[in-house]
Coordinates of C-alpha atoms (C1' of nucleotides) in Angstrom, one line a residue:
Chain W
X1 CA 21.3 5.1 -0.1
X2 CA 17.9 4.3 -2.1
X3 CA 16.0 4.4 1.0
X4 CA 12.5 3.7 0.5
X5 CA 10.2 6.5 0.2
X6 CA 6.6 6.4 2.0
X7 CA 3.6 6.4 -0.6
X8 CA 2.5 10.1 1.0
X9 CA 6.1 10.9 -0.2
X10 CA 5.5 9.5 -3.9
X11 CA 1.9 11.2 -3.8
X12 CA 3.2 14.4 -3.4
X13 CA 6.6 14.3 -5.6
X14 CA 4.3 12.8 -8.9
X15 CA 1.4 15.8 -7.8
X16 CA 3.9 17.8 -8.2
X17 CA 5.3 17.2 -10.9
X18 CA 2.1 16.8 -13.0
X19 CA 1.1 20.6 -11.7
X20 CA 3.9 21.7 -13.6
X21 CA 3.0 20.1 -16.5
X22 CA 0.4 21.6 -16.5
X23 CA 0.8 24.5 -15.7
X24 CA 3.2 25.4 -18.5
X25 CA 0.0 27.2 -19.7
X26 CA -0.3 29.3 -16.4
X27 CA -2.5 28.5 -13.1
X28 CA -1.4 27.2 -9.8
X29 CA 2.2 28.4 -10.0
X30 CA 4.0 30.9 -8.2
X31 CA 7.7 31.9 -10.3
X32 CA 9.4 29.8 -7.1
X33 CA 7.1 26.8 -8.5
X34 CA 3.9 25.1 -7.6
X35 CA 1.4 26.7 -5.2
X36 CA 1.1 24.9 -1.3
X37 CA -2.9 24.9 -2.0
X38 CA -2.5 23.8 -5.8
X39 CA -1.1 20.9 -4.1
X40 CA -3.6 20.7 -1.3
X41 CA -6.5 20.6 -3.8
X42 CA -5.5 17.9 -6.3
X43 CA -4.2 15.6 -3.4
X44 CA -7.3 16.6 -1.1
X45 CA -5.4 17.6 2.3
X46 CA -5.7 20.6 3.9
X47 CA -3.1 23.2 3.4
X48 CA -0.9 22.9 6.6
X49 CA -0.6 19.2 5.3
X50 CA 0.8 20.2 2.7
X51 CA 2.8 22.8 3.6
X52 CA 4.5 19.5 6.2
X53 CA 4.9 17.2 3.6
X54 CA 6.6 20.4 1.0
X55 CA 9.5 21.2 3.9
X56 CA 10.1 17.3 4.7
X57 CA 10.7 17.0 1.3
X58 CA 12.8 20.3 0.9
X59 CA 14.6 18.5 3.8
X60 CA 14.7 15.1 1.8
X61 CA 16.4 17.3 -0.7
X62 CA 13.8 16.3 -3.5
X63 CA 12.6 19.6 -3.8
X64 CA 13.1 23.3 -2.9
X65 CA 10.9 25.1 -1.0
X66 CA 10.5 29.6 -0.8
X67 CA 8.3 30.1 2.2
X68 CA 5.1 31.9 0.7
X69 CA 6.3 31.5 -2.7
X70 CA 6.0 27.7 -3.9
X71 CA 8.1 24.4 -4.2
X72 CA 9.7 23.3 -7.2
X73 CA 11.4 19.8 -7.7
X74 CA 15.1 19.3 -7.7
X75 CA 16.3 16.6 -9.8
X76 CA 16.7 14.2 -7.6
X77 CA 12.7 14.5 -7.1
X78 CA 12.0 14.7 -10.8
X79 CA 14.0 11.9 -10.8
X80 CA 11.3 10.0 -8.5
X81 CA 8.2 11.5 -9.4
X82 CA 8.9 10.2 -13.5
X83 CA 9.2 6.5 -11.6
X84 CA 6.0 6.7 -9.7
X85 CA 4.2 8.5 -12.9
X86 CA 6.1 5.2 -14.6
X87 CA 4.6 3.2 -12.3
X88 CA 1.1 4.8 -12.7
X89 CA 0.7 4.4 -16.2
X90 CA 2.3 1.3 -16.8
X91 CA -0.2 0.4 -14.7
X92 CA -3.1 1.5 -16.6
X93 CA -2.0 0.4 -19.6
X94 CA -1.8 -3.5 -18.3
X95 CA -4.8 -2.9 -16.3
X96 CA -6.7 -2.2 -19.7
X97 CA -5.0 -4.3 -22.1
X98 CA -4.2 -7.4 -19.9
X99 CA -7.0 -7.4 -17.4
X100 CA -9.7 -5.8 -19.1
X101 CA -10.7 -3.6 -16.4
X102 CA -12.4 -0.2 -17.8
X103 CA -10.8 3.2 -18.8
X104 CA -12.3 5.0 -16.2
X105 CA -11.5 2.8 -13.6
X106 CA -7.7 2.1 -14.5
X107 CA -6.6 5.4 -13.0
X108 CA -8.1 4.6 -9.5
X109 CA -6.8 1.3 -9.5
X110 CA -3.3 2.7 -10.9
X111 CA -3.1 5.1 -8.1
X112 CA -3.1 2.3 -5.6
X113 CA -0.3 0.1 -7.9
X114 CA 2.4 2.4 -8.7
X115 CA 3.2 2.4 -4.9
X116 CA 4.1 -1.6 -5.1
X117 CA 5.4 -2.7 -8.0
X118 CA 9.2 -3.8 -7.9
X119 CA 11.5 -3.0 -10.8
X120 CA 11.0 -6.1 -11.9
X121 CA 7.4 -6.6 -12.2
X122 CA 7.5 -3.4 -13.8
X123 CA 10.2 -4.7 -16.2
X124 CA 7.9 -7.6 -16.8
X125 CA 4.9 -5.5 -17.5
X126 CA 6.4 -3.4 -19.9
X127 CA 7.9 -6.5 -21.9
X128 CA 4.9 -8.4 -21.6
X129 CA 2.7 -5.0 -23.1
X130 CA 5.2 -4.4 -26.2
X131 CA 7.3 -1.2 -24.3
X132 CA 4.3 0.8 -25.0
X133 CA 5.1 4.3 -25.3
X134 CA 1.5 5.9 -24.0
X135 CA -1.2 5.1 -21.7
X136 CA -4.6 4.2 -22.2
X137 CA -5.6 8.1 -22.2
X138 CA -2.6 9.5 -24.5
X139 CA -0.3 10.4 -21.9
X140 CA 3.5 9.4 -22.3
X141 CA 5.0 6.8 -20.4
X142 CA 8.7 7.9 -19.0
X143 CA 11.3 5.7 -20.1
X144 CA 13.7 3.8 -17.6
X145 CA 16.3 6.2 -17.5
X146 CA 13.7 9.6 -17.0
X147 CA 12.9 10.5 -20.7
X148 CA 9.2 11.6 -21.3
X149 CA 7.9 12.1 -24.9
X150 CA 6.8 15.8 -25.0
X151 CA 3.7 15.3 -27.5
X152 CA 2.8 19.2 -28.4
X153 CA -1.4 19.5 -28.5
X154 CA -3.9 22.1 -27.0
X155 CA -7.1 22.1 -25.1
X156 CA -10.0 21.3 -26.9
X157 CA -12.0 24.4 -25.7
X158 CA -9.4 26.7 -26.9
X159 CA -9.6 25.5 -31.0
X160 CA -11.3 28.0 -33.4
X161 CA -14.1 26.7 -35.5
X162 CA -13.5 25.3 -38.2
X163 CA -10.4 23.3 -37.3
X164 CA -10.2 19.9 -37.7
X165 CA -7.9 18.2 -35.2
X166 CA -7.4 14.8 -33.8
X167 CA -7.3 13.7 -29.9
X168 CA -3.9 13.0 -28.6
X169 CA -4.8 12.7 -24.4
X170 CA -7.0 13.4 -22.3
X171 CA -7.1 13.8 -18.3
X172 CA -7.4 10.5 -16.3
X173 CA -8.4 12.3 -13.3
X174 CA -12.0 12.5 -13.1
X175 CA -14.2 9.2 -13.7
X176 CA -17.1 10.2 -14.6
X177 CA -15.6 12.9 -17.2
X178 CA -13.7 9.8 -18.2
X179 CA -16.9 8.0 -19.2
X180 CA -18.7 10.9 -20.8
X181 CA -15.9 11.4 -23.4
X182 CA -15.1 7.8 -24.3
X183 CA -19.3 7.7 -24.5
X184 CA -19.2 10.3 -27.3
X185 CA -15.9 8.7 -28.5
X186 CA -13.2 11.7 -27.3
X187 CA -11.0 8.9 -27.1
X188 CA -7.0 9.3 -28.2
X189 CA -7.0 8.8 -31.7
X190 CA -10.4 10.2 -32.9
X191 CA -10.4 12.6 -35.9
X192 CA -13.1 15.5 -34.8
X193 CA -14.1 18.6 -36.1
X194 CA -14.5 21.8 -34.4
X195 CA -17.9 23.0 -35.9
X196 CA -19.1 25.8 -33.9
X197 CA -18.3 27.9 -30.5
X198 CA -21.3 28.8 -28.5
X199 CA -19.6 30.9 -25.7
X200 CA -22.9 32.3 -23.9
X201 CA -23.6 28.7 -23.7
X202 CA -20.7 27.4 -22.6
X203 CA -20.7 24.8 -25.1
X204 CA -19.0 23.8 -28.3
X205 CA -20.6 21.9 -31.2
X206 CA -18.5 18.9 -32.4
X207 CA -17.7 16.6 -35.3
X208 CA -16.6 13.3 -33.9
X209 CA -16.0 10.9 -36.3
X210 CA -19.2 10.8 -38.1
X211 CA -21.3 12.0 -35.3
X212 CA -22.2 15.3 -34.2
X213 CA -21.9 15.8 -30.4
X214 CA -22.3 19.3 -28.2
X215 CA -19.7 19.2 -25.5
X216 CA -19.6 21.4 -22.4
X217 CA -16.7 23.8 -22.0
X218 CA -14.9 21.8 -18.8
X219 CA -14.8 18.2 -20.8
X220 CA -13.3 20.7 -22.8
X221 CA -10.5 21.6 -21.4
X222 CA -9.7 18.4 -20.2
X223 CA -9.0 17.0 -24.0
X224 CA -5.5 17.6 -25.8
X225 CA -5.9 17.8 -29.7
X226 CA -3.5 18.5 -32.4
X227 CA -4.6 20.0 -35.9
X228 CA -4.8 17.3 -38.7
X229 CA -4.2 19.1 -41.5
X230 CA -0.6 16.9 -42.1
X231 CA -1.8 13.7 -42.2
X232 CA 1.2 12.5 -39.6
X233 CA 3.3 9.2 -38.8
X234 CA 0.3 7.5 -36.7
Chain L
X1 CA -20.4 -0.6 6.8
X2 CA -17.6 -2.6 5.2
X3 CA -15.0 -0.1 6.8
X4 CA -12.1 -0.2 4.8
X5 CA -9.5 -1.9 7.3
X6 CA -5.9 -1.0 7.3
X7 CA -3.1 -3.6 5.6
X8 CA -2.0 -3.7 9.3
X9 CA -5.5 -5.2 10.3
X10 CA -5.3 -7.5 7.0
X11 CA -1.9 -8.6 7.8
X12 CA -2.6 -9.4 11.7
X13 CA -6.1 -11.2 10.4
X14 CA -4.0 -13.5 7.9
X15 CA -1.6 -14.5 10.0
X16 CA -3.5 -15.7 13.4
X17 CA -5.4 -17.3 10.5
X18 CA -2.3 -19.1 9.2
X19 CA -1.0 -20.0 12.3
X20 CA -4.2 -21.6 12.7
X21 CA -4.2 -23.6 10.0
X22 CA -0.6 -24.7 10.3
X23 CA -0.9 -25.4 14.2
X24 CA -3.2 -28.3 14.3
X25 CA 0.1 -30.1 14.6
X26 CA 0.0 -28.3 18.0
X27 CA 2.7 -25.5 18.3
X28 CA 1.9 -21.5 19.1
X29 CA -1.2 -22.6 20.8
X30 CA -3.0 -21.7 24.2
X31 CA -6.4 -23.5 24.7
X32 CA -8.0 -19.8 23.8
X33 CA -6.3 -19.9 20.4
X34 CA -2.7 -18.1 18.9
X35 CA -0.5 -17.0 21.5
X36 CA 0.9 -13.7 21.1
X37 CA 3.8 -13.8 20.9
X38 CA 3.7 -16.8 18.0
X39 CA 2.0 -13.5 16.0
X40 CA 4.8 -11.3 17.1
X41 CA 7.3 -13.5 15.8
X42 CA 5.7 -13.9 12.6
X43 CA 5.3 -10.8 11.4
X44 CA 8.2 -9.7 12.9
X45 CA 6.9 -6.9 15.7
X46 CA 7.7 -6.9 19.2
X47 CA 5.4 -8.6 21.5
X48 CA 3.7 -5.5 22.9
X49 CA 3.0 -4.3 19.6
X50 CA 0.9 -7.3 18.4
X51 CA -0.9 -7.7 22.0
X52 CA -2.2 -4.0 21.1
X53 CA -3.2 -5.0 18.1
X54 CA -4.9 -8.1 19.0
X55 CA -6.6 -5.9 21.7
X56 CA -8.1 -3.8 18.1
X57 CA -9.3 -6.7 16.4
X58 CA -11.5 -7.5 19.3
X59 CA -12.9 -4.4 19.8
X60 CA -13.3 -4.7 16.1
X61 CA -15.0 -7.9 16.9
X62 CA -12.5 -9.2 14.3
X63 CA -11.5 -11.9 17.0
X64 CA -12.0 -12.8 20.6
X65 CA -9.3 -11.9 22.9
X66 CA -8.5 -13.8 26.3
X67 CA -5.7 -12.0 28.0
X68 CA -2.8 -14.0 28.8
X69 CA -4.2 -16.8 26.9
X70 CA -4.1 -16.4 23.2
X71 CA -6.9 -15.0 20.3
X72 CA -9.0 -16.5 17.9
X73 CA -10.2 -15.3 15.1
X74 CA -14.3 -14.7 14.8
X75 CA -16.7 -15.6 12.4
X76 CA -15.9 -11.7 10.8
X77 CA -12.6 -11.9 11.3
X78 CA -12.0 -15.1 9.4
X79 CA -14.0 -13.8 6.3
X80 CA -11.4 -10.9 6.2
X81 CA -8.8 -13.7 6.6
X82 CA -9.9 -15.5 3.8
X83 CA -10.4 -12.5 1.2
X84 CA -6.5 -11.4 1.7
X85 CA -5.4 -15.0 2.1
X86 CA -7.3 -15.3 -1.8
X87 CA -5.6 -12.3 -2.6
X88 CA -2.3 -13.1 -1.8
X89 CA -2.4 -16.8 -3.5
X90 CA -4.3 -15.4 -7.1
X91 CA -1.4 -12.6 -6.8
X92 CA 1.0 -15.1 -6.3
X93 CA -0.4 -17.2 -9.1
X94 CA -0.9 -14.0 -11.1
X95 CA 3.0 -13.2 -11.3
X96 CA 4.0 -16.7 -11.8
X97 CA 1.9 -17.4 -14.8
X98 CA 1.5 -14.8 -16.5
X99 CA 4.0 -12.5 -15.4
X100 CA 6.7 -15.1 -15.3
X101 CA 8.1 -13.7 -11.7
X102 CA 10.2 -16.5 -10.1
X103 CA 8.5 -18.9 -7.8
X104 CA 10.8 -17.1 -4.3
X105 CA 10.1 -13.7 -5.6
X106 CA 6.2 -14.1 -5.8
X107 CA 5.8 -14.8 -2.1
X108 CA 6.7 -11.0 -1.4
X109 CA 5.2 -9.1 -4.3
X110 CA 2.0 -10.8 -3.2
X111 CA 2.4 -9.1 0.3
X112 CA 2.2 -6.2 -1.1
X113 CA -0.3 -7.4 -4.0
X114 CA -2.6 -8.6 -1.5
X115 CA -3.5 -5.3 0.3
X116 CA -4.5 -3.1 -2.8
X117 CA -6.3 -5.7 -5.2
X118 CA -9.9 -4.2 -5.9
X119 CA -12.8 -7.1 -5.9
X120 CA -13.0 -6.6 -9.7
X121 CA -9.2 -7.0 -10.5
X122 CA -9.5 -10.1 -8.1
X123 CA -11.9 -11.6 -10.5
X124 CA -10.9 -10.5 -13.7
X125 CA -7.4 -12.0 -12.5
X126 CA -9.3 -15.3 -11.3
X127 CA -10.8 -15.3 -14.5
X128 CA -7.7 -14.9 -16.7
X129 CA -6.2 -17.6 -14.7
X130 CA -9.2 -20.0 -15.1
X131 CA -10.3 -20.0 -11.5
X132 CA -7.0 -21.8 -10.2
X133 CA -7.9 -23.6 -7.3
X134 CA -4.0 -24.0 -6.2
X135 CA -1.5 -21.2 -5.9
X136 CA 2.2 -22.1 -7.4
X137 CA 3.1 -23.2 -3.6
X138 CA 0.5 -25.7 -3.9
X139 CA -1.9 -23.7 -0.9
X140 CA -5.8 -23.7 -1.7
X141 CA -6.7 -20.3 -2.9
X142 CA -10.4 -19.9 -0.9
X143 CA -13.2 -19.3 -3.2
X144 CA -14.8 -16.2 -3.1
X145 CA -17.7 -16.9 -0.7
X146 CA -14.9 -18.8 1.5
X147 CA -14.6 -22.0 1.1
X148 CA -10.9 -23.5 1.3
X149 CA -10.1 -26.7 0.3
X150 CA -8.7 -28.4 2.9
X151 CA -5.9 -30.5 2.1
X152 CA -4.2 -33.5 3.6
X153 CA -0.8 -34.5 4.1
X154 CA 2.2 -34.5 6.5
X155 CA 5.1 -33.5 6.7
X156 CA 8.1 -35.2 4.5
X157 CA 10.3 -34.8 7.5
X158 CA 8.0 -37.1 9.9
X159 CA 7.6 -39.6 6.8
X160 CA 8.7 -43.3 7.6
X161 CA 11.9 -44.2 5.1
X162 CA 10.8 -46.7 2.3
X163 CA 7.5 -44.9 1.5
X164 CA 6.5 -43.5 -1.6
X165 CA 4.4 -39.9 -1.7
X166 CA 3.5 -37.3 -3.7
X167 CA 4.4 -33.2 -2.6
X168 CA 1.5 -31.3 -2.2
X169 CA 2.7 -28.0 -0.9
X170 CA 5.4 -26.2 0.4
X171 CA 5.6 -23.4 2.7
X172 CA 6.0 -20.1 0.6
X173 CA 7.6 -17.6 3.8
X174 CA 11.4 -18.1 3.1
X175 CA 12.6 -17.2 -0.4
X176 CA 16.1 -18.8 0.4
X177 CA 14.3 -22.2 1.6
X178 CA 12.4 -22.0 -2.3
X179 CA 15.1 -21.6 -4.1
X180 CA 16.6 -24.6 -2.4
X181 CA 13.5 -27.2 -2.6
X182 CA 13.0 -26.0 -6.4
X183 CA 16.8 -26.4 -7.3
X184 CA 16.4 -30.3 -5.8
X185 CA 13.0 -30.5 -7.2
X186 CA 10.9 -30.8 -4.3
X187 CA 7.8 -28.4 -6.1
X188 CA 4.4 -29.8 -5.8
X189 CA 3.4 -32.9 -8.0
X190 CA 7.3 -34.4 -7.4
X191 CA 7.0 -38.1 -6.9
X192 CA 9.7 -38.7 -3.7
X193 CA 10.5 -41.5 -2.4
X194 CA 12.2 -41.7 1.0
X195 CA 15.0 -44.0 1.3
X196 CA 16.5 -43.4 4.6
X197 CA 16.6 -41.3 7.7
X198 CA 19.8 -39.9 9.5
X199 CA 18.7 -38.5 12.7
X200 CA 22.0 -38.0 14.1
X201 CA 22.9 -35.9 10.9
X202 CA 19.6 -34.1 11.3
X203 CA 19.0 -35.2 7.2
X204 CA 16.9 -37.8 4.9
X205 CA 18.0 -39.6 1.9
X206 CA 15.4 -39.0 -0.8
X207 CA 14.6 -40.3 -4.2
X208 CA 13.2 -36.9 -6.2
X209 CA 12.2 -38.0 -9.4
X210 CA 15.2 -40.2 -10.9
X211 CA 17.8 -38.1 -9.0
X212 CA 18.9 -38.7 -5.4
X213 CA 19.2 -36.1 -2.8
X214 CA 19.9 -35.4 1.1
X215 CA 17.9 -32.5 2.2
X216 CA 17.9 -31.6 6.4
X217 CA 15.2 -32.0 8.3
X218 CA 14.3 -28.3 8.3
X219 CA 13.6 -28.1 4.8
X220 CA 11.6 -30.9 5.0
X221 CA 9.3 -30.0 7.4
X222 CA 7.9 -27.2 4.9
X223 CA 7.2 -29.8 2.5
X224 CA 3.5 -31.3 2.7
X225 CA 3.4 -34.5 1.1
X226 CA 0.6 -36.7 0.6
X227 CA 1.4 -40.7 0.5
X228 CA 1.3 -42.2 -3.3
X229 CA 0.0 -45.8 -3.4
X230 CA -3.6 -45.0 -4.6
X231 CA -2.7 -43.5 -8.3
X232 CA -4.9 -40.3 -7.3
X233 CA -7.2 -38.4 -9.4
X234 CA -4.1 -36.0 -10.1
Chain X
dC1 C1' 1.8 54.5 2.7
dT2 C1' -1.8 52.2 5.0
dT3 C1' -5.2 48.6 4.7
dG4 C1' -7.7 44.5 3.6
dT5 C1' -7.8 40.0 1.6
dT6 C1' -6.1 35.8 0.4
dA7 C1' -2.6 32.4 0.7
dA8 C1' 0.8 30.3 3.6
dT9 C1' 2.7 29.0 7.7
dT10 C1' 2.9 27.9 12.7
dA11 C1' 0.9 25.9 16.9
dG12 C1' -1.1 22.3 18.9
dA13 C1' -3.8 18.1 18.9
dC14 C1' -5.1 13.4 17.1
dT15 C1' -4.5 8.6 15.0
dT16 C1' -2.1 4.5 13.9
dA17 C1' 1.3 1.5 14.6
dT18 C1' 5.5 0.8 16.4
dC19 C1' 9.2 0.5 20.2
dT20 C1' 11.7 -0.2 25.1
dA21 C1' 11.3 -0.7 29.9
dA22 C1' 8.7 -2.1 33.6
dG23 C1' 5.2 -4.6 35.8
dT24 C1' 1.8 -9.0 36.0
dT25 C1' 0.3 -13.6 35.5
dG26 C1' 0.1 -18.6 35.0
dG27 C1' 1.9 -22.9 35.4
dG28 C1' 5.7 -26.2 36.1
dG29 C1' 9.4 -27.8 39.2
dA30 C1' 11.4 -28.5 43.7
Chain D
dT1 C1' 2.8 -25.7 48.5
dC2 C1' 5.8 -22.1 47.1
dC3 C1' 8.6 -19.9 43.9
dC4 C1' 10.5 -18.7 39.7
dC5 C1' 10.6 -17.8 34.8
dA6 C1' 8.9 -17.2 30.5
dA7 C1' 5.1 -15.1 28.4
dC8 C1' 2.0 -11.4 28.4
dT9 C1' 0.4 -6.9 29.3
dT10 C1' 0.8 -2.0 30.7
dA11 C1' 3.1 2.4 30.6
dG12 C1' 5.1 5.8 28.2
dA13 C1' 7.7 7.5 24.1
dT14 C1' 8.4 8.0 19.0
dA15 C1' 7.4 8.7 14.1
dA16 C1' 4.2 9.8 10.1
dG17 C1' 0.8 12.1 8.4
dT18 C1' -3.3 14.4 9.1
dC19 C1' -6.6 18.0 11.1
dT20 C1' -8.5 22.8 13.0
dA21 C1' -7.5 27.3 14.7
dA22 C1' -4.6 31.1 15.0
dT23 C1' -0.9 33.9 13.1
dT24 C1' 1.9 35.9 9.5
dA25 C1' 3.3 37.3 4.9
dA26 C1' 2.5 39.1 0.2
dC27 C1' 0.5 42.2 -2.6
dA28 C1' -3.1 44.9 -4.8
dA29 C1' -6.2 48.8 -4.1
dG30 C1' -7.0 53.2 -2.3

DNA sequence: CTTGTTAATTAGACTTATCTAAGTTGGGGA
DNA sequence: TCCCCAACTTAGATAAGTCTAATTAACAAG
């Protein structure tokens, strides 16, 4: 019944998935779901790849697919794509914590993992890293049985001046973003002010912690904050 | 340069090279090296599929190739050997320790471990492990410039009755067979003694610790022991 | 209501690794 | 020496996943 699914399979269900995320603030979705070359683009295939891999999966029943209009995931692939995205940042979290290895490398190295861990290594992990509840960059880790902690937050580039907010996650895609931000300390956790909007410039001028920082529009966009003014539960 | 090869390529590579090692008690051998279909068999393909793939790994110059007469691993060929073969034992050692997988479960995680482990998880793994020289099986993990330490030691099944000896290793392929030796004891640094063989039955009486068992002969041909009169430096 | 552009799909080919069925080859036994 | 058989290789097919080139669909702009 559980037959095993093919990494390519896994790729695309947790690419999908994360798209919709995402995309609850508009881009790459079409009202039937996520886009064939949204998908194409983050994975790196050409289109007609994608296309393939959307109707085997359509076919697999782990998704539903409107010619010309987009794919959206059934349960059963929701279902799936939160145990890879499991898998993924499980990962990253014991890569960090128990091995050491670097924030912007955990993601890379993740991506290769969460195709081979067994349930029960995973189960291991997990215990042996306290059930954590986020990864390394602020991202929620689903539980066992599908839940995902839906942490509210927005982009970085979209808060006034003025605001002071603090960083919940940021993006694990792109490495060398990944360094830039945790070099001027973007990190989850940091308390930052927004001080000043320079739009022509495409920059933003920046209060983290002590330090004043000016930060490009695009590393941005890729950081989730929350406004401070309660002092909340962390 | 380093082309990255495929986990079919690594797996081909580490098994000629184990059937290598373990057939200098003759067996699976032509004069020109492995015989085919001693691979076939142990990775569980059909003959014509390891024949083409033997036929790769020469014109990869991973081996040398002597139709109808078996392959040998090259110089190239051997290093790749060697790096998953360190892979697959440090994994192996990896979920045992620190992990806590069971000893037959770590055999095939590691098969899976082996093919995706980056050089700096490798060593940060090493590390955390304090450069184990032995996996949990008792097999040498090579060094990382190649080197194996080559152990001694024969077979308990061909061992003389009355003689006293030490288990070095045993063979880490066949989960069911694990969980048999460890249930009895036979894990590497057991003190055995063997009191009696029973050829007819096809079993030997040992002395394992302070208990007595009677293991068949199978079994104990995967057990590498090493005889026990010089108190060694262990 | 036609048209043009962009996105999506289909068509057809390639790669990797596998299989079964059908030849070959090498070496031991009579 | 000849023959036979097991082992090996070749031939041809299949399955996944990818690609480029060509076609089709959606839809906004005239």
């Amino acid at each position: 019944m559980t037959k095993t699914l093919s990494s390519a399979v896994e790729d695309y269900l947790k690419t999908i998935y994360n798209l919709r995320e995402e995309s609850h603030g508009t881009e790459g979705r079409g009202e039937g779901g996520i886009t064939t070359q949204a998908v194409a683009a983050r994975l790196g295939v050409a289109a007609p790849s994608a296309t393939a891999m959307i109707k085997k999966l359509a076919g697999l029943k782990l998704a539903r697919h409107t010619p010309y209009r987009g794919v959206e995931l059934s349960a059963k692939g929701e279902k799936v794509a939160l145990e890879v995205i499991r898998h993924h940042r499980l990962s990253e979290a014991f890569l960090t914590k128990v091995l050491g290895v670097e924030w912007d490398k955990a993601h890379e190295e993740a991506e290769k993992w969460e195709h081979v861990l067994s349930e029960e290594v995973e189960a291991r992990m997990a215990a042996l890293l306290g059930d954590p509840t986020h990864d390394p960059h602020g991202s929620p880790i689903p539980t066992l049985d599908g839940q995902v902690a839906r942490d509210s937050g927005r982009p970085l580039a979209e808060i006034e001046a003025g605001t002071r907010v603090v960083v919940r996650r940021v993006s694990d895609e792109d490495a060398p973003l990944l360094r830039h931000l945790q070099k001027v300390g973007l990190v989850p956790g940091a308390e930052v002010e927004v001080l000043r909007a320079v739009p022509a410039e495409g920059v933003i001028q920046l209060r983290i912690g002590k330090q004043r920082h000016i930060v490009g529009l695009a590393p941005a966009a890729a950081v989730i904050v929350e406004k401070s003014e309660v002092m909340s539960d962390e």
